[in-house]
Amino acid sequence: MDKYQILKEYFGYDDFRQGQLKAIDSILSGTDTVAIMPTGGGKSICFQVPAMMFKGITVVISPLISLMNDQVRALSQCGIPAAFLNTSLDETVIARVIADAKEGKYKIIYVAPERLLTPSFRRLCKSTEVSFVAIDEAHCVSQWGQDFRPSYLDIKEFIGSFKRRPVVAAFTATATKIVKQDICNLLGLRNPEEIATGFDRENLYFEVVKVKDKLTALKRYIDLYSGSSGIVYCSTRKNVDEIYYELKNDNIPVTRYHAGLSKNERKLNQDSFIEDEKPVIVATNAFGMGIDKSNVSFVIHYNMPGDIESYYQEAGRAGRDGSDASCVLLFSPSDIILQKWFINNAEDNYLLSESQQKELKKLRMEKLQQMVDYCKGELCLRNHILRYFGENPTQRCGNCSFCTGNTSSVDVTIQAQKIFSCIRRVKEKETQQVVVDILKGNETDYISAQAYNELSVFGIMNDSAQSQIELYIDYFIKRMLLTKDDKGILKLENSGKEVLFKGRRIRKLTASKKNKDDQIVSLDLRLLTQLKIIRKDLANKSGMPAFVIFTDKTLEAMARHKPKDEKELLLIPGVGQKKAEKYGKYFLDHINKD
Ligand code: ADP
Ligand code: MG
């Protein structure tokens, strides 16, 4: 089978994404490869597809148990024989996996770096043909990144131990030069081909909110996205706990994750998030690398992270399945103080000299400054991120809180300007009802008594329905541009003032219009709900998270195109041969009955 057939048959996709093709071709030609792609960019397929084409087995080195388990589970669903070796298995199981691997039962073996140099694993590698070694999250080899893992330094020796050296490819989302150099040197790559795909993730909407009362802002956002899955990142465990209880008291289906919880609780909580029992999770950045959940619709940062790389990696956990998703950062100046404290109080790294430590600190401070600049929000946010990663975007993105001109949202700046200037004219002393009356031009007794009918904003929105004006106000409150105090008086937030005085534009998100084909055929929401129920049943029966069976995006495509038989079903993105055989019937039966 060629690479396209593998992509279609096993993964159900028609096209490789930008960069995947280059990485795969480079690997297949036998060249060592470093691929730098953003989180959610589709790195796994870059090593999984070649693994299916090479003779013998592929060893994938991965830093986290949960990551390995999830990927192996997802591969098995696609019909790709894979296994993992890590400390979650007991010795008898490990022995069995190794024996099966020797017999050629697997195409892909995931291992933790600690296992590479153990005698049993070395024996396995001697007795089978290992054609390809893929290193996922390769930045873990570098002490200049966030997730340094000493045992990643063993990889070089491991690769050197083969009689016939396998092709080696390293994957990461970290793009700094120094980390890239470390990856090439410390992993011992030979003349590696370097592939860096565009860092843009079009489906992500970026927003920075500057507010004092973050908790209220957070609750409004969660309300705005209610019913969907999301992650709330906090900088400290204490913050996680506080926010978790706050949300829980509001009956939001929420769980939490940080390194201070017992291993058992962490696992339970993570599972309930992944399985969508608790679709919202509040977490520190300890909750991260292993999370490949595809239907995360929002990532809210309650605190500013220490650098743009961490931010983009964490925010990038939204919208992995390609659906529209939002990344919101709640910023306040105290975040800067906290991050500086982290830098100044970081534990010494025993592998670095004193002058290197100093340099590292300086580097972190510089990175922090770039993160702060992002939060000041004086530029297109996406362009800010892309420039940080070395790209040179020439146009504003139209899909961030700074921008305009996006097709998937409507510009409501003018409405915001009208409403906000009315609120200013009445000196932030009137209720929503009075503000609406003025905008609408209703001459009530009160309005006349206050001489509000003489204001320039009187009747300025008389062409909009009263209910429409109210909806705008509600929306602006949710977006933290306005607040309503206990007495119902409307006040402007700082972000709202920026609309009046700094040319900030406001866009209201609507359904995406990116995929024109999908737009022509409208989505049958009732059918979609039923398909989700079927998926949930199948997930429960097989003990698998729902999105491993089919992603939300795949179900949406089914609900639009209503495939009649297996042949048509295979045309839906995300439906491969194996899944069609295994699950297709359940969905087709229902679609045909409908
Ligand atoms: P990364 O490891 O780079 O963060 P993943 O490998 O987890 O990203 O992929 C993210 C998502 O993108 C997954 O849900 C995957 O199925 C999807 N994906 C990857 N490649 C393609 C493709 N060519 N077409 C459609 N979806 C893809
Ligand atoms: Mg990955």
Coordinates of C-alpha atoms and ligand atoms in Angstrom, one line a residue:
M1 CA 0.0 0.0 0.0
D2 CA 1.2 3.5 -0.6
K3 CA 1.0 6.3 1.9
Y4 CA -2.3 7.6 0.6
Q5 CA -3.9 4.2 0.7
I6 CA -2.7 3.8 4.3
L7 CA -4.0 7.3 5.2
K8 CA -7.4 6.4 3.7
E9 CA -7.8 2.8 4.8
Y10 CA -6.5 3.1 8.3
F11 CA -7.2 6.7 9.3
G12 CA -10.0 7.6 6.9
Y13 CA -8.5 10.8 5.7
D14 CA -8.1 11.8 2.0
D15 CA -5.3 14.3 2.3
F16 CA -2.2 14.9 4.3
R17 CA -1.9 18.2 5.9
Q18 CA 0.8 20.7 5.0
G19 CA 4.1 19.3 6.2
Q20 CA 3.0 15.8 6.9
L21 CA 3.8 14.8 3.4
K22 CA 7.2 16.3 3.5
A23 CA 8.0 14.6 6.8
I24 CA 6.8 11.3 5.6
D25 CA 8.6 11.5 2.3
S26 CA 11.8 12.4 4.1
I27 CA 11.5 9.5 6.5
L28 CA 10.6 7.0 3.7
S29 CA 13.7 8.1 1.8
G30 CA 15.8 6.9 4.8
T31 CA 16.7 10.4 5.9
D32 CA 16.9 11.4 9.6
T33 CA 14.2 14.0 10.1
V34 CA 13.3 16.7 12.6
A35 CA 9.7 17.8 12.3
I36 CA 8.4 20.9 14.1
M37 CA 4.7 21.2 14.0
P38 CA 2.3 22.9 16.4
T39 CA 0.2 21.0 19.0
G40 CA -2.7 19.4 17.1
G41 CA -0.8 19.8 13.9
G42 CA -0.9 16.0 13.2
K43 CA 2.6 14.8 14.2
S44 CA 1.5 11.2 15.0
I45 CA 0.5 10.4 11.5
C46 CA 4.0 11.4 10.3
F47 CA 5.5 8.4 12.1
Q48 CA 2.5 6.1 12.0
V49 CA 2.2 6.0 8.2
P50 CA 5.9 5.3 7.6
A51 CA 5.8 2.7 10.3
M52 CA 3.1 0.8 8.3
M53 CA 5.3 0.9 5.2
F54 CA 8.7 0.0 6.6
K55 CA 9.7 -3.6 7.1
G56 CA 9.8 -4.9 10.7
I57 CA 8.8 -2.7 13.6
T58 CA 9.0 0.9 14.5
V59 CA 9.9 2.0 18.0
V60 CA 8.2 5.2 19.2
I61 CA 9.8 6.8 22.2
S62 CA 7.2 8.8 24.2
P63 CA 7.5 10.5 27.6
L64 CA 4.2 9.8 29.1
I65 CA 2.3 6.6 30.0
S66 CA -1.1 8.2 29.3
L67 CA 0.1 9.3 25.9
M68 CA 1.2 5.9 24.9
N69 CA -1.9 4.2 26.2
D70 CA -4.2 6.6 24.3
Q71 CA -2.2 6.3 21.0
V72 CA -2.0 2.5 21.1
R73 CA -5.7 2.3 21.8
A74 CA -6.5 4.7 19.0
L75 CA -4.3 2.7 16.6
S76 CA -5.9 -0.5 17.5
Q77 CA -9.3 1.0 16.6
C78 CA -7.9 1.9 13.2
G79 CA -6.7 -1.7 12.8
I80 CA -3.0 -1.0 13.3
P81 CA -1.2 -3.6 15.5
A82 CA 0.6 -1.7 18.2
A83 CA 1.6 -2.1 21.8
F84 CA 3.3 -0.2 24.6
L85 CA 5.9 -1.0 27.2
N86 CA 6.0 1.1 30.4
T87 CA 5.7 0.8 34.1
S88 CA 2.0 0.6 34.1
L89 CA 2.4 -3.1 33.0
D90 CA 3.6 -5.8 35.3
E91 CA 6.5 -8.0 34.3
T92 CA 4.5 -10.9 33.0
V93 CA 2.6 -8.7 30.6
I94 CA 5.9 -7.0 29.5
A95 CA 7.4 -10.4 28.8
R96 CA 4.3 -11.4 26.8
V97 CA 4.4 -8.2 24.7
I98 CA 8.1 -8.7 24.0
A99 CA 7.5 -12.3 23.0
D100 CA 4.7 -11.2 20.7
A101 CA 6.8 -8.4 19.2
K102 CA 9.5 -10.9 18.4
E103 CA 7.0 -12.9 16.5
G104 CA 6.2 -9.9 14.5
K105 CA 2.8 -9.3 15.9
Y106 CA 3.2 -5.5 16.1
K107 CA 4.1 -2.8 13.6
I108 CA 4.6 -0.2 16.3
I109 CA 5.9 -0.4 19.8
Y110 CA 5.7 2.6 22.1
V111 CA 8.3 2.7 24.9
A112 CA 9.3 5.1 27.7
P113 CA 12.9 6.3 27.4
E114 CA 13.8 4.6 30.7
R115 CA 13.3 1.2 29.1
L116 CA 15.5 1.6 26.0
L117 CA 18.7 0.4 27.7
T118 CA 17.2 -2.5 29.7
P119 CA 18.5 -5.9 28.8
S120 CA 15.1 -7.3 27.8
F121 CA 14.4 -4.5 25.4
R122 CA 17.9 -4.6 23.9
R123 CA 17.4 -8.3 23.2
L124 CA 14.1 -7.6 21.5
C125 CA 15.8 -5.0 19.3
K126 CA 18.6 -7.4 18.4
S127 CA 16.2 -10.2 17.4
T128 CA 13.8 -8.2 15.3
E129 CA 14.2 -5.7 12.5
V130 CA 13.8 -2.2 13.8
S131 CA 13.6 0.0 10.7
F132 CA 12.6 3.2 12.2
V133 CA 12.8 5.0 15.6
A134 CA 10.5 7.9 16.2
I135 CA 11.0 10.3 19.1
D136 CA 7.8 12.0 20.1
E137 CA 8.0 15.2 22.2
A138 CA 11.6 15.3 21.3
H139 CA 12.2 18.7 23.1
C140 CA 12.3 16.6 26.3
V141 CA 15.9 16.0 25.5
S142 CA 16.8 19.7 26.0
Q143 CA 17.3 21.4 29.3
W144 CA 16.4 24.7 27.7
G145 CA 12.8 23.7 27.3
Q146 CA 10.0 23.1 29.8
D147 CA 9.9 19.3 30.1
F148 CA 13.5 18.2 30.3
R149 CA 13.6 14.4 30.9
P150 CA 17.2 13.1 31.7
S151 CA 16.4 9.6 30.3
Y152 CA 15.9 11.2 26.8
L153 CA 19.7 11.5 26.9
D154 CA 19.9 7.7 26.7
I155 CA 18.3 7.7 23.2
K156 CA 21.6 8.5 21.5
E157 CA 23.2 5.4 23.0
F158 CA 20.2 3.3 22.1
I159 CA 20.3 4.3 18.5
G160 CA 24.0 3.7 18.4
S161 CA 23.5 0.1 19.6
F162 CA 22.0 -1.2 16.4
K163 CA 24.0 -3.1 13.9
R164 CA 22.0 -1.6 11.1
R165 CA 21.1 1.9 12.1
P166 CA 17.4 2.6 11.8
V167 CA 16.0 5.8 10.3
V168 CA 15.5 8.3 13.1
A169 CA 12.9 11.1 13.3
A170 CA 12.2 13.5 16.1
F171 CA 8.9 15.4 16.6
T172 CA 8.2 18.4 18.7
A173 CA 6.1 21.6 18.8
T174 CA 8.9 23.6 20.3
A175 CA 10.5 25.8 17.8
T176 CA 13.3 27.7 19.5
K177 CA 16.7 27.4 17.9
I178 CA 18.5 26.2 20.9
V179 CA 16.1 23.4 21.5
K180 CA 16.2 22.4 17.9
Q181 CA 20.0 22.2 18.1
D182 CA 19.9 20.1 21.2
I183 CA 17.5 17.7 19.5
C184 CA 19.8 17.2 16.6
N185 CA 23.0 16.9 18.7
L186 CA 21.8 15.1 21.8
L187 CA 19.8 12.5 19.8
G188 CA 22.7 12.0 17.4
L189 CA 20.7 12.7 14.2
R190 CA 22.7 12.4 11.0
N191 CA 22.3 15.3 8.5
P192 CA 18.7 15.6 9.5
E193 CA 16.1 17.1 7.1
E194 CA 14.4 19.8 9.0
I195 CA 10.7 20.3 8.4
A196 CA 8.8 23.1 10.1
T197 CA 5.2 23.5 9.0
G198 CA 3.2 26.6 9.4
F199 CA 2.4 27.2 13.0
D200 CA -1.0 28.5 12.3
R201 CA -4.1 26.7 13.6
E202 CA -6.8 28.4 11.6
N203 CA -9.7 27.0 13.6
L204 CA -8.5 28.5 16.9
Y205 CA -9.9 31.9 17.9
F206 CA -7.6 33.8 20.3
E207 CA -8.7 36.3 22.8
V208 CA -7.1 38.2 25.7
V209 CA -9.3 39.7 28.4
K210 CA -8.0 42.2 30.9
V211 CA -10.2 42.1 33.9
K212 CA -9.9 42.5 37.7
D213 CA -12.6 40.0 38.5
K214 CA -11.3 36.9 36.7
L215 CA -13.6 34.5 38.4
T216 CA -16.7 36.3 37.1
A217 CA -15.1 36.5 33.7
L218 CA -14.3 32.8 33.8
K219 CA -17.9 31.8 34.8
R220 CA -19.3 33.9 31.9
Y221 CA -17.1 32.2 29.4
I222 CA -18.0 28.7 30.7
D223 CA -21.6 29.7 30.4
L224 CA -21.0 30.9 26.9
Y225 CA -19.5 27.6 25.9
S226 CA -21.8 25.5 28.1
G227 CA -22.3 21.9 27.0
S228 CA -18.9 21.7 25.4
S229 CA -15.6 20.4 26.7
G230 CA -12.9 22.7 27.9
I231 CA -9.7 23.1 29.9
V232 CA -9.1 25.9 32.5
Y233 CA -5.4 26.4 33.1
C234 CA -4.2 28.0 36.4
S235 CA -0.6 28.7 37.5
T236 CA -0.8 27.2 40.9
R237 CA -2.4 24.2 42.6
K238 CA -4.1 26.5 45.1
N239 CA -5.7 28.4 42.2
V240 CA -6.8 25.1 40.7
D241 CA -8.5 24.0 43.9
E242 CA -10.2 27.3 44.5
I243 CA -11.6 27.6 40.9
Y244 CA -12.6 23.9 40.9
Y245 CA -14.8 24.4 44.0
E246 CA -16.2 27.6 42.7
L247 CA -17.3 25.9 39.5
K248 CA -18.5 22.8 41.2
N249 CA -20.7 24.9 43.5
D250 CA -22.3 26.4 40.4
N251 CA -23.1 22.8 39.3
I252 CA -20.7 22.9 36.3
P253 CA -19.6 19.3 35.5
V254 CA -16.0 19.9 36.4
T255 CA -13.0 18.0 37.6
R256 CA -9.4 19.0 38.4
Y257 CA -5.8 17.9 37.9
H258 CA -2.5 18.9 39.6
A259 CA 0.6 17.3 40.9
G260 CA -0.6 17.6 44.5
L261 CA -3.4 15.0 44.0
S262 CA -2.8 11.4 44.6
K263 CA -1.9 9.3 41.5
N264 CA -5.2 7.5 41.7
E265 CA -7.2 10.7 41.9
R266 CA -5.3 12.2 39.0
K267 CA -6.1 9.2 36.9
L268 CA -9.7 9.1 37.8
N269 CA -10.1 12.8 37.1
Q270 CA -8.3 12.6 33.8
D271 CA -10.4 9.7 32.7
S272 CA -13.7 11.4 33.6
F273 CA -12.6 14.4 31.5
I274 CA -11.5 12.3 28.6
E275 CA -14.7 10.2 28.7
D276 CA -16.8 13.5 28.8
E277 CA -18.4 12.6 32.1
K278 CA -16.9 15.8 33.4
P279 CA -16.3 17.8 30.2
V280 CA -14.6 20.7 32.0
I281 CA -11.3 20.3 33.8
V282 CA -9.3 22.9 35.9
A283 CA -5.6 22.1 35.9
T284 CA -2.1 23.2 36.3
N285 CA 0.3 22.8 33.4
A286 CA 1.1 19.3 34.8
F287 CA -2.0 18.4 32.8
G288 CA -0.8 18.5 29.4
M289 CA 1.4 16.6 27.1
G290 CA -0.7 13.4 27.3
I291 CA -3.9 15.0 26.4
D292 CA -5.0 14.1 22.8
K293 CA -8.7 14.6 23.4
S294 CA -10.0 15.8 20.1
N295 CA -13.2 17.6 21.0
V296 CA -11.9 20.3 23.4
S297 CA -13.8 23.4 22.4
F298 CA -12.2 26.0 24.7
V299 CA -9.0 26.5 26.6
I300 CA -9.2 29.3 29.1
H301 CA -6.0 30.5 30.9
Y302 CA -6.9 31.8 34.2
N303 CA -3.3 33.0 34.6
M304 CA -0.8 34.0 32.0
P305 CA 1.8 31.3 31.4
G306 CA 5.5 32.0 31.4
D307 CA 6.1 32.0 27.7
I308 CA 4.4 31.9 24.4
E309 CA 5.5 28.4 23.6
S310 CA 3.8 27.0 26.7
Y311 CA 0.8 29.2 26.0
Y312 CA 0.5 27.9 22.4
Q313 CA 1.0 24.4 23.4
E314 CA -1.6 24.5 26.1
A315 CA -4.1 26.6 24.0
G316 CA -3.5 24.2 21.1
R317 CA -5.2 21.4 23.0
A318 CA -8.4 23.0 21.8
G319 CA -9.9 22.1 18.4
R320 CA -7.7 19.2 17.6
D321 CA -10.4 17.7 15.4
G322 CA -10.4 20.8 13.3
S323 CA -13.7 22.2 14.6
D324 CA -13.8 25.9 15.6
A325 CA -12.5 26.4 19.2
S326 CA -11.6 29.3 21.4
C327 CA -8.5 30.1 23.4
V328 CA -9.0 32.8 25.9
L329 CA -6.4 34.3 28.3
L330 CA -7.5 36.2 31.4
F331 CA -4.8 38.6 32.1
S332 CA -3.9 40.8 35.1
P333 CA -0.6 42.4 36.0
S334 CA -0.3 40.2 39.1
D335 CA 0.3 37.3 36.7
I336 CA 3.6 38.9 35.8
I337 CA 4.7 39.0 39.4
L338 CA 3.9 35.4 39.8
Q339 CA 5.8 34.3 36.7
K340 CA 8.8 36.4 37.8
W341 CA 8.7 34.6 41.1
F342 CA 8.7 31.2 39.3
I343 CA 11.8 32.2 37.4
N344 CA 13.7 33.6 40.3
N345 CA 12.8 30.6 42.5
A346 CA 13.3 27.8 40.0
E347 CA 15.3 24.9 41.3
D348 CA 18.9 24.7 40.1
N349 CA 19.4 22.3 37.3
Y350 CA 22.3 20.1 38.4
L351 CA 23.4 19.5 34.8
L352 CA 24.0 23.2 34.1
S353 CA 27.0 25.3 35.1
E354 CA 26.5 28.5 37.1
S355 CA 26.9 30.7 34.0
Q356 CA 24.5 28.5 32.1
Q357 CA 22.0 28.9 34.9
K358 CA 22.2 32.6 34.6
E359 CA 21.8 32.5 30.9
L360 CA 18.7 30.3 31.3
K361 CA 17.2 32.8 33.7
K362 CA 17.8 35.6 31.4
L363 CA 16.3 33.7 28.5
R364 CA 13.2 33.0 30.6
M365 CA 12.8 36.6 31.5
E366 CA 13.0 37.6 27.8
K367 CA 10.4 35.0 26.9
L368 CA 8.2 36.2 29.7
Q369 CA 8.4 39.7 28.3
Q370 CA 7.2 38.4 24.9
M371 CA 4.2 36.7 26.6
V372 CA 3.4 40.0 28.4
D373 CA 3.5 41.8 25.1
Y374 CA 1.0 39.3 23.7
C375 CA -1.3 40.0 26.6
K376 CA -1.2 43.7 26.1
G377 CA -3.0 42.8 22.9
E378 CA -2.0 45.7 20.7
L379 CA -1.5 43.6 17.6
C380 CA -3.3 40.8 15.9
L381 CA -2.9 38.0 18.4
R382 CA -2.4 35.3 15.9
N383 CA 0.3 37.3 14.1
H384 CA 2.0 37.9 17.4
I385 CA 2.2 34.1 18.0
L386 CA 3.3 33.3 14.4
R387 CA 6.0 36.0 14.5
Y388 CA 7.3 34.5 17.7
F389 CA 7.6 31.2 15.9
G390 CA 9.6 32.8 13.2
E391 CA 6.9 33.3 10.6
N392 CA 6.1 36.4 8.8
P393 CA 2.4 36.8 8.4
T394 CA 1.5 39.8 6.2
Q395 CA -2.2 40.1 7.0
R396 CA -4.3 40.3 10.1
C397 CA -6.0 37.0 10.9
G398 CA -9.5 38.2 11.4
N399 CA -10.1 35.5 14.0
C400 CA -8.7 36.9 17.2
S401 CA -10.0 39.5 19.7
F402 CA -8.0 42.2 18.0
C403 CA -9.0 41.6 14.4
T404 CA -11.7 42.2 11.9
G405 CA -12.6 40.7 8.5
N406 CA -13.2 37.1 9.4
T407 CA -15.8 35.1 7.6
S408 CA -16.7 32.9 10.6
S409 CA -17.8 35.7 12.8
V410 CA -19.7 38.9 12.4
D411 CA -18.3 42.3 13.2
V412 CA -20.4 43.9 15.9
T413 CA -18.0 46.7 16.6
I414 CA -20.5 49.4 15.5
Q415 CA -23.3 48.0 17.7
A416 CA -20.8 47.9 20.6
Q417 CA -19.7 51.5 20.0
K418 CA -23.3 52.7 20.0
I419 CA -24.2 50.8 23.2
F420 CA -21.0 51.7 25.0
S421 CA -21.1 55.4 24.2
C422 CA -24.7 55.4 25.4
I423 CA -23.6 53.9 28.7
R424 CA -20.9 56.5 28.9
R425 CA -23.3 59.4 28.2
V426 CA -25.4 58.3 31.1
K427 CA -22.2 58.2 33.2
E428 CA -22.6 54.5 33.9
K429 CA -25.5 55.2 36.2
E430 CA -28.4 53.6 34.4
T431 CA -30.0 50.2 34.1
Q432 CA -30.2 48.1 31.0
Q433 CA -33.9 49.1 30.5
V434 CA -33.1 52.8 30.4
V435 CA -30.1 52.3 28.1
V436 CA -32.2 50.2 25.7
D437 CA -35.0 52.9 25.8
I438 CA -32.4 55.6 24.9
L439 CA -30.9 53.6 22.1
K440 CA -34.3 52.6 20.8
G441 CA -35.6 56.2 21.1
N442 CA -38.5 55.5 23.5
E443 CA -39.7 58.8 25.0
T444 CA -40.7 57.5 28.5
D445 CA -41.4 59.9 31.3
Y446 CA -38.1 59.1 32.9
I447 CA -36.2 59.7 29.7
S448 CA -37.7 63.1 29.2
A449 CA -37.2 64.0 32.9
Q450 CA -33.5 63.2 32.6
A451 CA -33.4 65.0 29.2
Y452 CA -31.9 61.8 27.7
N453 CA -33.8 62.5 24.6
E454 CA -31.4 65.3 23.9
L455 CA -28.4 63.0 23.8
S456 CA -26.7 62.3 20.5
V457 CA -27.2 58.6 21.1
F458 CA -31.0 58.9 21.5
G459 CA -32.7 56.6 19.0
I460 CA -29.3 55.7 17.5
M461 CA -30.4 52.0 17.3
N462 CA -34.1 52.6 16.4
D463 CA -33.7 50.3 13.4
S464 CA -32.9 47.3 15.7
A465 CA -35.5 45.3 17.6
Q466 CA -35.5 45.9 21.3
S467 CA -34.9 42.2 21.9
Q468 CA -31.9 42.4 19.5
I469 CA -30.3 45.3 21.5
E470 CA -30.9 43.2 24.7
L471 CA -29.1 40.3 23.1
Y472 CA -26.2 42.4 22.2
I473 CA -25.9 43.7 25.7
D474 CA -26.1 40.1 27.1
Y475 CA -23.4 39.1 24.7
F476 CA -21.1 42.0 25.7
I477 CA -21.6 41.2 29.3
K478 CA -20.6 37.6 28.6
R479 CA -17.6 38.8 26.8
M480 CA -16.6 40.9 29.8
L481 CA -16.8 44.2 27.9
L482 CA -19.7 45.3 30.2
T483 CA -20.8 44.4 33.7
K484 CA -24.1 44.8 35.4
D485 CA -23.8 45.6 39.1
D486 CA -26.1 44.4 41.9
K487 CA -28.6 47.1 41.1
G488 CA -28.6 46.3 37.5
I489 CA -26.6 49.3 36.4
L490 CA -24.5 48.8 33.3
K491 CA -20.8 49.7 33.5
L492 CA -18.0 49.6 31.0
E493 CA -15.0 47.3 31.6
N494 CA -11.6 48.3 30.5
S495 CA -11.9 46.0 27.4
G496 CA -15.1 47.8 26.6
K497 CA -13.4 51.2 26.8
E498 CA -10.8 50.0 24.3
V499 CA -13.7 49.7 21.8
L500 CA -14.5 53.3 22.2
F501 CA -11.0 54.8 22.5
K502 CA -8.5 52.4 21.1
G503 CA -10.2 51.1 18.0
R504 CA -10.6 47.5 19.4
R505 CA -13.0 45.6 17.2
I506 CA -15.5 43.1 18.4
R507 CA -16.6 40.0 16.5
K508 CA -19.4 37.7 17.5
L509 CA -18.7 34.1 16.6
T510 CA -21.1 32.3 14.4
A511 CA -20.9 28.9 12.8
S512 CA -17.8 28.4 10.7
K513 CA -18.0 29.1 7.0
K514 CA -14.6 27.8 6.3
N515 CA -15.6 24.6 4.6
K516 CA -17.9 25.7 1.8
D517 CA -18.9 22.1 0.8
D518 CA -20.0 21.5 4.3
Q519 CA -22.0 24.7 4.4
I520 CA -24.0 23.8 1.3
V521 CA -25.4 20.7 2.9
S522 CA -26.9 21.8 6.2
L523 CA -26.3 20.0 9.4
D524 CA -29.1 17.8 10.8
L525 CA -28.8 18.6 14.5
R526 CA -31.4 16.1 15.5
L527 CA -29.6 13.3 13.7
L528 CA -26.2 14.5 15.1
T529 CA -27.6 14.1 18.6
Q530 CA -28.8 10.6 17.9
L531 CA -25.5 9.6 16.3
K532 CA -23.8 10.9 19.5
I533 CA -26.0 8.7 21.6
I534 CA -25.1 5.7 19.4
R535 CA -21.4 6.6 19.8
K536 CA -21.8 6.9 23.6
D537 CA -23.4 3.4 23.8
L538 CA -20.6 1.9 21.7
A539 CA -18.0 3.7 23.9
N540 CA -19.6 2.4 27.1
K541 CA -19.7 -1.1 25.7
S542 CA -16.0 -1.1 24.7
G543 CA -14.7 1.0 27.5
M544 CA -13.3 3.5 25.0
P545 CA -13.6 7.3 25.1
A546 CA -16.3 8.4 22.6
F547 CA -14.0 10.4 20.4
V548 CA -11.7 7.4 19.8
I549 CA -14.6 5.7 18.0
F550 CA -15.4 8.8 15.9
T551 CA -14.5 12.4 16.4
D552 CA -17.3 15.1 16.7
K553 CA -16.2 16.3 13.3
T554 CA -16.7 12.9 11.7
L555 CA -20.2 12.6 13.3
E556 CA -21.0 16.1 12.0
A557 CA -20.0 15.1 8.5
M558 CA -22.2 12.0 8.8
A559 CA -25.2 14.1 9.9
R560 CA -24.7 16.4 6.9
H561 CA -24.1 13.9 4.2
K562 CA -26.1 11.0 5.4
P563 CA -24.2 8.2 3.9
K564 CA -26.5 5.3 2.7
D565 CA -24.1 2.4 2.7
E566 CA -20.6 1.4 3.7
K567 CA -19.1 2.8 0.4
E568 CA -20.5 6.2 1.1
L569 CA -19.6 6.0 4.7
L570 CA -16.0 5.5 3.7
L571 CA -16.1 8.9 2.0
I572 CA -16.6 10.6 5.4
P573 CA -13.4 12.1 6.7
G574 CA -12.2 10.1 9.7
V575 CA -13.9 6.8 8.7
G576 CA -11.3 4.2 7.7
Q577 CA -11.9 0.6 6.6
K578 CA -11.5 -1.0 10.0
K579 CA -13.9 1.5 11.8
A580 CA -16.4 1.2 9.0
E581 CA -16.5 -2.5 9.4
K582 CA -16.6 -2.4 13.2
Y583 CA -19.0 0.5 13.8
G584 CA -20.4 1.5 10.5
K585 CA -23.5 -0.6 10.7
Y586 CA -24.8 1.0 13.9
F587 CA -24.6 4.5 12.4
L588 CA -25.8 3.5 8.9
D589 CA -28.8 1.7 10.3
H590 CA -29.8 4.8 12.1
I591 CA -29.2 7.2 9.3
N592 CA -31.2 5.0 6.9
K593 CA -34.1 4.7 9.3
D594 CA -34.2 8.4 9.9
Ligands
ADP1 P1 0.1 16.5 17.5 O1 0.7 15.3 18.0 O2 0.9 17.2 16.4 O3 -0.3 17.4 18.5 P2 -2.0 14.7 16.6 O4 -1.1 13.7 15.9 O5 -2.5 14.3 17.9 O6 -1.3 16.1 16.7 O7 -3.2 15.0 15.6 C1 -4.2 16.0 15.9 C2 -5.5 15.6 15.2 O8 -5.4 15.8 13.9 C3 -5.9 14.2 15.4 O9 -7.3 14.2 15.8 C4 -5.7 13.6 14.0 O10 -6.6 12.5 13.8 C5 -6.0 14.8 13.1 N1 -5.3 14.6 11.8 C6 -4.0 14.4 11.7 N2 -3.7 14.3 10.3 C7 -4.8 14.6 9.7 C8 -5.2 14.7 8.3 N3 -4.2 14.5 7.3 N4 -6.4 14.9 8.0 C9 -7.4 15.1 8.9 N5 -7.1 15.0 10.3 C10 -5.9 14.8 10.6
MG2 MG 1.4 14.4 19.6

